[in-house]
Every structure is written in structure tokens, then in C-alpha cells.
PDB file of C-alpha atoms and ligand atoms in Angstrom:
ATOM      1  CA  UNK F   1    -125.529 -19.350  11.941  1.00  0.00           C
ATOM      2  CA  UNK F   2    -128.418 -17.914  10.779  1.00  0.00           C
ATOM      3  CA  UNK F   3    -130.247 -14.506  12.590  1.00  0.00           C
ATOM      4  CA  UNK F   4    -133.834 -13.445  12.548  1.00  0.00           C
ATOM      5  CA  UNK F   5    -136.446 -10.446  14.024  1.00  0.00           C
ATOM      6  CA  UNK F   6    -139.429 -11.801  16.284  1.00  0.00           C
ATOM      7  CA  UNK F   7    -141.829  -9.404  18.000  1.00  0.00           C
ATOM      8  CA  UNK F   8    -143.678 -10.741  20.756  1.00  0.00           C
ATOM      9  CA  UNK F   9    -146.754  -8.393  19.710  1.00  0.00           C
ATOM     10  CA  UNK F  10    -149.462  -6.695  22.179  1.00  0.00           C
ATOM     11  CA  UNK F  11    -151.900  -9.410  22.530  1.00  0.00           C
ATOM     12  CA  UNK F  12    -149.155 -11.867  23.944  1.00  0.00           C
ATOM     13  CA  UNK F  13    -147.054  -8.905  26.290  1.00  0.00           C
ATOM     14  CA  UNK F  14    -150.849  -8.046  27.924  1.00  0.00           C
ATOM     15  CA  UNK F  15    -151.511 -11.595  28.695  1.00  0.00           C
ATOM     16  CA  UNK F  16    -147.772 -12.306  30.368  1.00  0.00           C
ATOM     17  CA  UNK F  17    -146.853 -15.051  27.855  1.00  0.00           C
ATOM     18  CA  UNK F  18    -143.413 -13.336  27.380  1.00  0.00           C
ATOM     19  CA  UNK F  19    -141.863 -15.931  28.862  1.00  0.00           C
ATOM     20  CA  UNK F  20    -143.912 -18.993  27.600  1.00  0.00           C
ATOM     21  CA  UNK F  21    -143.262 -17.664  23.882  1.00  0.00           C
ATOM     22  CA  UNK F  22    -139.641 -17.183  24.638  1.00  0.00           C
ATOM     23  CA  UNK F  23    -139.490 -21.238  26.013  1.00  0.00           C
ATOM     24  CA  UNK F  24    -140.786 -22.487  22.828  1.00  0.00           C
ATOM     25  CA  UNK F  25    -137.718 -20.985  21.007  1.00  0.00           C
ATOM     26  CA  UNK F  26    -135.187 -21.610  23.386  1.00  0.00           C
ATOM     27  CA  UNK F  27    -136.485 -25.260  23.301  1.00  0.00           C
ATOM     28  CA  UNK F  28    -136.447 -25.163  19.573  1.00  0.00           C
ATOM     29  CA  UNK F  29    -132.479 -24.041  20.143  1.00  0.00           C
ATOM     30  CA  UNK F  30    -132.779 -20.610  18.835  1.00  0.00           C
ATOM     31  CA  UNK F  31    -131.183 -18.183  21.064  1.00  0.00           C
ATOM     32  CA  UNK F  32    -132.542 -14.906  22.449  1.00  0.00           C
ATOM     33  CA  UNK F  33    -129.088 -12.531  21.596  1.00  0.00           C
ATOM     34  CA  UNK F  34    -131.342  -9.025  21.600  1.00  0.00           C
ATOM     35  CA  UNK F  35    -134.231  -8.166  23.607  1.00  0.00           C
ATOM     36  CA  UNK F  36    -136.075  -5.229  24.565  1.00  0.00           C
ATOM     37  CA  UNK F  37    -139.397  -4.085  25.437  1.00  0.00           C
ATOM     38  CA  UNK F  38    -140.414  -0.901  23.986  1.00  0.00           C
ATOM     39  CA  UNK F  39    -143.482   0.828  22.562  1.00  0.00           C
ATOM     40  CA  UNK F  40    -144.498   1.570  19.044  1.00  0.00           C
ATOM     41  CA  UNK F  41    -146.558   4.374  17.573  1.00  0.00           C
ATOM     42  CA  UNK F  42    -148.667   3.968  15.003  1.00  0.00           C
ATOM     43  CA  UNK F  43    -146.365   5.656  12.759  1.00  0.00           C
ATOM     44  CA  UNK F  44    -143.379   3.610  13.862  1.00  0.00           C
ATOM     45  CA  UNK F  45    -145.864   0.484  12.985  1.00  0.00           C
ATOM     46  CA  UNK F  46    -146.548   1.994   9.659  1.00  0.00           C
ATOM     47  CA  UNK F  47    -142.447   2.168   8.850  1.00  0.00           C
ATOM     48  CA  UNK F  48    -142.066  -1.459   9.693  1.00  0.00           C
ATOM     49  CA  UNK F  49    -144.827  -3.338   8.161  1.00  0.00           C
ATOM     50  CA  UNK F  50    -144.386  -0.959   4.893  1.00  0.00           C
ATOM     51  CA  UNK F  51    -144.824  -3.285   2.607  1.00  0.00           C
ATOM     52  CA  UNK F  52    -148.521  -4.253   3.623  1.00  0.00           C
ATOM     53  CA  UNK F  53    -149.389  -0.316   3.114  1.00  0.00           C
ATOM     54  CA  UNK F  54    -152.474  -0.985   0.592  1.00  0.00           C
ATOM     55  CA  UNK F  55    -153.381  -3.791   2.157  1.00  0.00           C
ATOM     56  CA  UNK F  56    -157.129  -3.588   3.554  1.00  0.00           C
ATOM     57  CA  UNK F  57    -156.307  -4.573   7.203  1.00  0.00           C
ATOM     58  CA  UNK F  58    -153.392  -1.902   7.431  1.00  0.00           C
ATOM     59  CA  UNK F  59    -154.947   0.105   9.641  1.00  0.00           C
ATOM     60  CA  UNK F  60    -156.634  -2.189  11.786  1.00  0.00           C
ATOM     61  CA  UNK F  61    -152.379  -3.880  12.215  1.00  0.00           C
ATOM     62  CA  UNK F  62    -150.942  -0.421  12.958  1.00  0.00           C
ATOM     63  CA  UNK F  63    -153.292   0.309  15.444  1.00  0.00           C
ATOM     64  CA  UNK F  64    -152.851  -3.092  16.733  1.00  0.00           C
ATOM     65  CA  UNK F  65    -149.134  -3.366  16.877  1.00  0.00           C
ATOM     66  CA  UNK F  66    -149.277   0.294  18.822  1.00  0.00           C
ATOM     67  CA  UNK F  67    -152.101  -0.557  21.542  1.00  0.00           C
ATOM     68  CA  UNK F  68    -149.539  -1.938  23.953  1.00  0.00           C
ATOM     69  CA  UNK F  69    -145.634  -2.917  24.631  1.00  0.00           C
ATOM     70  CA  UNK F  70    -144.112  -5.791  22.162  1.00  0.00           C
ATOM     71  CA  UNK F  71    -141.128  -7.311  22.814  1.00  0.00           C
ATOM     72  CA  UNK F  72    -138.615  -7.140  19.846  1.00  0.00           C
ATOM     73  CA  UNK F  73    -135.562  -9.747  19.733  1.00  0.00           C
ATOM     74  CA  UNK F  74    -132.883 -11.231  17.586  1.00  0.00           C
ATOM     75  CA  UNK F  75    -133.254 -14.979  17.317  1.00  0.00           C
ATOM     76  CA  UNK F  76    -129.922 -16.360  16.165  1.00  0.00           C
ATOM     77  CA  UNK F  77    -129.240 -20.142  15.143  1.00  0.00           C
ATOM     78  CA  UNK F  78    -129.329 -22.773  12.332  1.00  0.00           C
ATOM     79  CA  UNK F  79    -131.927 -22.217   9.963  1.00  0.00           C
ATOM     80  CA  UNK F  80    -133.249 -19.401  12.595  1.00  0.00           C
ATOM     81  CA  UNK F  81    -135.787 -17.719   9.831  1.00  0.00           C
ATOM     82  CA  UNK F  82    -137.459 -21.169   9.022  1.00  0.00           C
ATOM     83  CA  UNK F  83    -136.999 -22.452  12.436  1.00  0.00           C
ATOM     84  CA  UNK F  84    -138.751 -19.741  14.046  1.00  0.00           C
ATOM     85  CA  UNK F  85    -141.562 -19.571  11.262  1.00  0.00           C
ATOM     86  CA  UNK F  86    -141.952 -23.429  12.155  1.00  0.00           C
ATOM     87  CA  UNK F  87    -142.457 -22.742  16.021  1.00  0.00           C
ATOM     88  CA  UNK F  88    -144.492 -19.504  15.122  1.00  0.00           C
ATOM     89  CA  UNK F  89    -147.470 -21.726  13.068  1.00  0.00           C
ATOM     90  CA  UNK F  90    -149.124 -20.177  10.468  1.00  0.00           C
ATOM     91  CA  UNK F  91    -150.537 -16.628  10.598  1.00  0.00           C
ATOM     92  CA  UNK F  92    -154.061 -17.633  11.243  1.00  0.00           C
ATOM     93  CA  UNK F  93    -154.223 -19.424  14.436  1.00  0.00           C
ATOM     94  CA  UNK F  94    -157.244 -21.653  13.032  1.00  0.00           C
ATOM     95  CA  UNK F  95    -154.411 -23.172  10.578  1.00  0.00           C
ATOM     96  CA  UNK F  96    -151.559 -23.100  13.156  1.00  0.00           C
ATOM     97  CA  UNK F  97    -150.049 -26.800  13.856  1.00  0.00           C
ATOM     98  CA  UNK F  98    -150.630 -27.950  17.055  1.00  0.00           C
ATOM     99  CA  UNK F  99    -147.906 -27.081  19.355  1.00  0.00           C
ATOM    100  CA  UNK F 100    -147.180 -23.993  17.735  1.00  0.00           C
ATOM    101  CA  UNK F 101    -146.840 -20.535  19.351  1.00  0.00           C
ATOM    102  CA  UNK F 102    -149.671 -18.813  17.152  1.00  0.00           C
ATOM    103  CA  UNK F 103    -151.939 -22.589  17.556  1.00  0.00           C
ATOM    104  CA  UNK F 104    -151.707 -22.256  21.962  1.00  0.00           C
ATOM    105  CA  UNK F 105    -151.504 -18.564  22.097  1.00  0.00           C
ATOM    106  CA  UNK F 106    -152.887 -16.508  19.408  1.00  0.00           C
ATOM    107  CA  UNK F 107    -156.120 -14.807  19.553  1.00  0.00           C
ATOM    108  CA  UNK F 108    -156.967 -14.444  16.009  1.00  0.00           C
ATOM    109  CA  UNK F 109    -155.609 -13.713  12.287  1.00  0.00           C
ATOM    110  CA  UNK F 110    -154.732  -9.776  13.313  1.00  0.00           C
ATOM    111  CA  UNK F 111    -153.926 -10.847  16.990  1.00  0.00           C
ATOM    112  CA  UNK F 112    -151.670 -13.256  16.537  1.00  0.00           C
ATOM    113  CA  UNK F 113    -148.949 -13.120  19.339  1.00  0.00           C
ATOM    114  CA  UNK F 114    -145.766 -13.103  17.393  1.00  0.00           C
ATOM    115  CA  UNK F 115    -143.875 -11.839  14.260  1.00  0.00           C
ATOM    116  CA  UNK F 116    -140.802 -13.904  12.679  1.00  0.00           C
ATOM    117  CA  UNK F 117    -139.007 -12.229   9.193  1.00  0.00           C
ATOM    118  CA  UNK F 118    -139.561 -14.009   5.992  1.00  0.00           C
ATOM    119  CA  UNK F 119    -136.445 -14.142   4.420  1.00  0.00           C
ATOM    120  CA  UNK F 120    -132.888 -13.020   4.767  1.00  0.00           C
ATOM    121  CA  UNK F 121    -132.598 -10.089   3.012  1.00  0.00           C
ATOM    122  CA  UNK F 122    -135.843  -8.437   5.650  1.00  0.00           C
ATOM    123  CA  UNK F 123    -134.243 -10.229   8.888  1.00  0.00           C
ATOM    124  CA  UNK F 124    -131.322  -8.052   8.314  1.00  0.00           C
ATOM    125  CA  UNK F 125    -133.551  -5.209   7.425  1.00  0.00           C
ATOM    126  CA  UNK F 126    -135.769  -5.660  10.582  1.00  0.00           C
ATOM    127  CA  UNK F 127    -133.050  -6.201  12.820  1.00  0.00           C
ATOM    128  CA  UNK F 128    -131.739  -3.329  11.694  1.00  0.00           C
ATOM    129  CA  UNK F 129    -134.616  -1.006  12.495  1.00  0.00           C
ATOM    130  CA  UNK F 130    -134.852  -2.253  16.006  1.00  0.00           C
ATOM    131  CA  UNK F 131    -131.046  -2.879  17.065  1.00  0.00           C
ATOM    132  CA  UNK F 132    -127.530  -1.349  16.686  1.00  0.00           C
ATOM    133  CA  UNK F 133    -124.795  -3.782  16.333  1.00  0.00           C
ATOM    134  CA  UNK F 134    -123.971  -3.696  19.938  1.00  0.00           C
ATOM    135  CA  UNK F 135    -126.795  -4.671  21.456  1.00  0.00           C
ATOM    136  CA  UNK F 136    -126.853  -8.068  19.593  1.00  0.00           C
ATOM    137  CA  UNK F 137    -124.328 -10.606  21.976  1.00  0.00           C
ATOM    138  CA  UNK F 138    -124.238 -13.503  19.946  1.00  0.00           C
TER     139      UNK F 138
HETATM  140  P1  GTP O   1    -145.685 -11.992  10.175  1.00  0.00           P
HETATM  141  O1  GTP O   1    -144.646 -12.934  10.659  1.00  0.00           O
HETATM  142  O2  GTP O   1    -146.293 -11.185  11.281  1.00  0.00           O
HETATM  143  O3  GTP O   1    -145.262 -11.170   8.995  1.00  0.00           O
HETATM  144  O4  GTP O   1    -146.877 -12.928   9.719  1.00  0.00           O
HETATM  145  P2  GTP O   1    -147.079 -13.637   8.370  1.00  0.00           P
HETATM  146  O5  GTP O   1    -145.891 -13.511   7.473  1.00  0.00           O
HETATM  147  O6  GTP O   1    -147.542 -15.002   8.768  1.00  0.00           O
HETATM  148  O7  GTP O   1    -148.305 -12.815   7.787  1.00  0.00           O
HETATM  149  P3  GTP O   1    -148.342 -11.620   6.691  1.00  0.00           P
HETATM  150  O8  GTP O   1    -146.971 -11.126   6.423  1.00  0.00           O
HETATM  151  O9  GTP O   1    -149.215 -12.073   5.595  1.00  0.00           O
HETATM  152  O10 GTP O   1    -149.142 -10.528   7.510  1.00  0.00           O
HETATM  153  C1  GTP O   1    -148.475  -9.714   8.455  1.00  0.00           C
HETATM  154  C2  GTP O   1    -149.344  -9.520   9.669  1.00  0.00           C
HETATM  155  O11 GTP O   1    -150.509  -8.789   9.288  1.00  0.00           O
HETATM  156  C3  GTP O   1    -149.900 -10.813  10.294  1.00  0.00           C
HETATM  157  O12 GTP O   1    -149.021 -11.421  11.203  1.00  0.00           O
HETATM  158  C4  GTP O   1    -151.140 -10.311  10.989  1.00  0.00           C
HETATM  159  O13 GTP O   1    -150.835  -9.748  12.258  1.00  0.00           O
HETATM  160  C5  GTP O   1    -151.623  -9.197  10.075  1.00  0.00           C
HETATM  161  N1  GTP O   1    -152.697  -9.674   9.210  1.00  0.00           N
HETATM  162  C6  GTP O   1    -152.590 -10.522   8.142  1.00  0.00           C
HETATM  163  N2  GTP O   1    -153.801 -10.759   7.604  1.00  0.00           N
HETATM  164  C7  GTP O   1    -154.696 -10.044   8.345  1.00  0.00           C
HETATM  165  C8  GTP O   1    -156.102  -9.855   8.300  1.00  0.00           C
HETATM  166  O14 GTP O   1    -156.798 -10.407   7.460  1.00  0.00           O
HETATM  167  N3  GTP O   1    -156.641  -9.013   9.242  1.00  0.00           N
HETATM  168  C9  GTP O   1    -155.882  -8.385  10.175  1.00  0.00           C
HETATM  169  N4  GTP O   1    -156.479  -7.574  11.084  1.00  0.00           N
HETATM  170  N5  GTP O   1    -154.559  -8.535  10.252  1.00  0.00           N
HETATM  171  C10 GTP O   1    -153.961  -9.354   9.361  1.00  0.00           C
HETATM  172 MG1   MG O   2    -144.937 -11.613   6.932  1.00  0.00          MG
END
């Protein structure tokens, strides 16, 4: 089985949908084994989302993903990076499928509720800066 980082991001933790975002993975059988509820700075922001560093809205996403708590968790399961891209929707919420976490929830492109990795080699990267080994219970 497969394992994968989601963020419940600030938009979604200040309007109390942890629990409705967690439901729609659980019922797509992906399994919460890592959770905790913490606050980034801007800085910290900046280290994870690295790789969109000279992208225009950089700034606007750091700021963003440090203006309130997120909820970071390890998602383990079949397929978990897919899956959970699947029940995420696409980034902007205007081309989100309906049923979709980012289609009910999300506010806008920036503001878009949740984070799932892309690909194997950054799940294990992103679970890594968020989690020692022994606070994933598979
Ligand atoms: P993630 O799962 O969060 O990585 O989303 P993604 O893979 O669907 O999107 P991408 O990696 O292209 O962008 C990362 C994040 O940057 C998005 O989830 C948004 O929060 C943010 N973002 C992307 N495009 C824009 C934009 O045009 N404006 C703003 N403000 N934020 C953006
Ligand atoms: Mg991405």
C-alpha cells in the first residue's frame, strides 16, 4: 500500500470542515495513519512549496498557507497519491468534479482547502518534513 501528504489548509481549518474533508477520504478508503494540527510560518511555507519559488503567486501561497492552523496527515492505501488527487478535484475549484473536496469546499484557485503530493518520490519527501517514523501507525 501506497502513502501520501494531505494538508487540510487555512481556509478549510477556519471554516470547521476538518472533519467533512477527512469523511470524503475515509469513504474513499484511504486511511488517516498521521495527523496533527500545527501552525506554519511563512518561512516554513516557503521550505515546503520550494519548488513554486519563482512562481508569481508565491507570495500570495506563503502568506496563505501561514494565516491560520492546517492540518497535515499521512493518507495510506491503494493507489493513495491518485486516489486522494481524485477526491481532492482539480486545483481550481471552478474545474473541480462535482463531489470533490476542492468542487463543495474550496474558496478559490489560492484558497483551495486541501493539498495531496504529486508523485511518489515528493509523498515521501513531504511526509518526511512533517512526520518522524513513529508517529505514522499504519
Ligand atoms: P497542490 O496539491 O496543493 O500541490 O495543488 P495542485 O498540484 O493542484 O496545484 P499546483 O501544484 O499547481 O499549485 C500548488 C498550490 O499553489 C495550489 O494548490 C494553490 O493553493 C496555489 N496556487 C496555484 N495556482 C495559483 C494561483 O494562480 N494563485 C494563487 N494565489 N495560488 C495558486
Ligand atoms: Mg502540486
Amino acid at each position: 500500500t501506497e502513502r501520501t501528504l494531505s494538508i487540510i489548509k487555512p481556509d478549510a481549518t477556519k471554516r470547521n470542515l476538518t472533519g467533512a474533508i477527512n469523511k470524503k477520504f475515509e469513504d474513499a478508503g484511504l486511511r488517516i495513519v498521521a495527523q496533527k494540527r500545527i501552525r506554519l510560518t511563512e518561512e516554513q511555507a516557503g521550505r515546503f512549496y520550494d519548488v513554486h519559488r519563482e512562481r508569481p503567486f508565491f507570495g500570495e501561497l506563503t502568506e496563505f498557507m501561514a494565516s491560520g492552523p492546517v492540518v497535515v496527515q499521512v493518507l495510506e492505501g491503494e493507489g493513495a497519491i491518485a486516489k486522494n488527487r481524485e477526491v481532492m478535484g482539480a486545483t481550481n475549484p471552478s474545474d473541480a468534479a462535482e463531489g470533490t473536496i476542492r468542487a463543495e469546499f474550496a474558496e478559490s484557485v489560492g484558497e483551495n482547502s486541501v493539498h495531496g503530493s504529486d508523485a511518489p518520490e515528493t509523498a515521501k519527501e513531504e511526509i518526511a518534513f512533517f512526520f518522524s517514523g513513529l508517529e505514522i501507525v499504519g
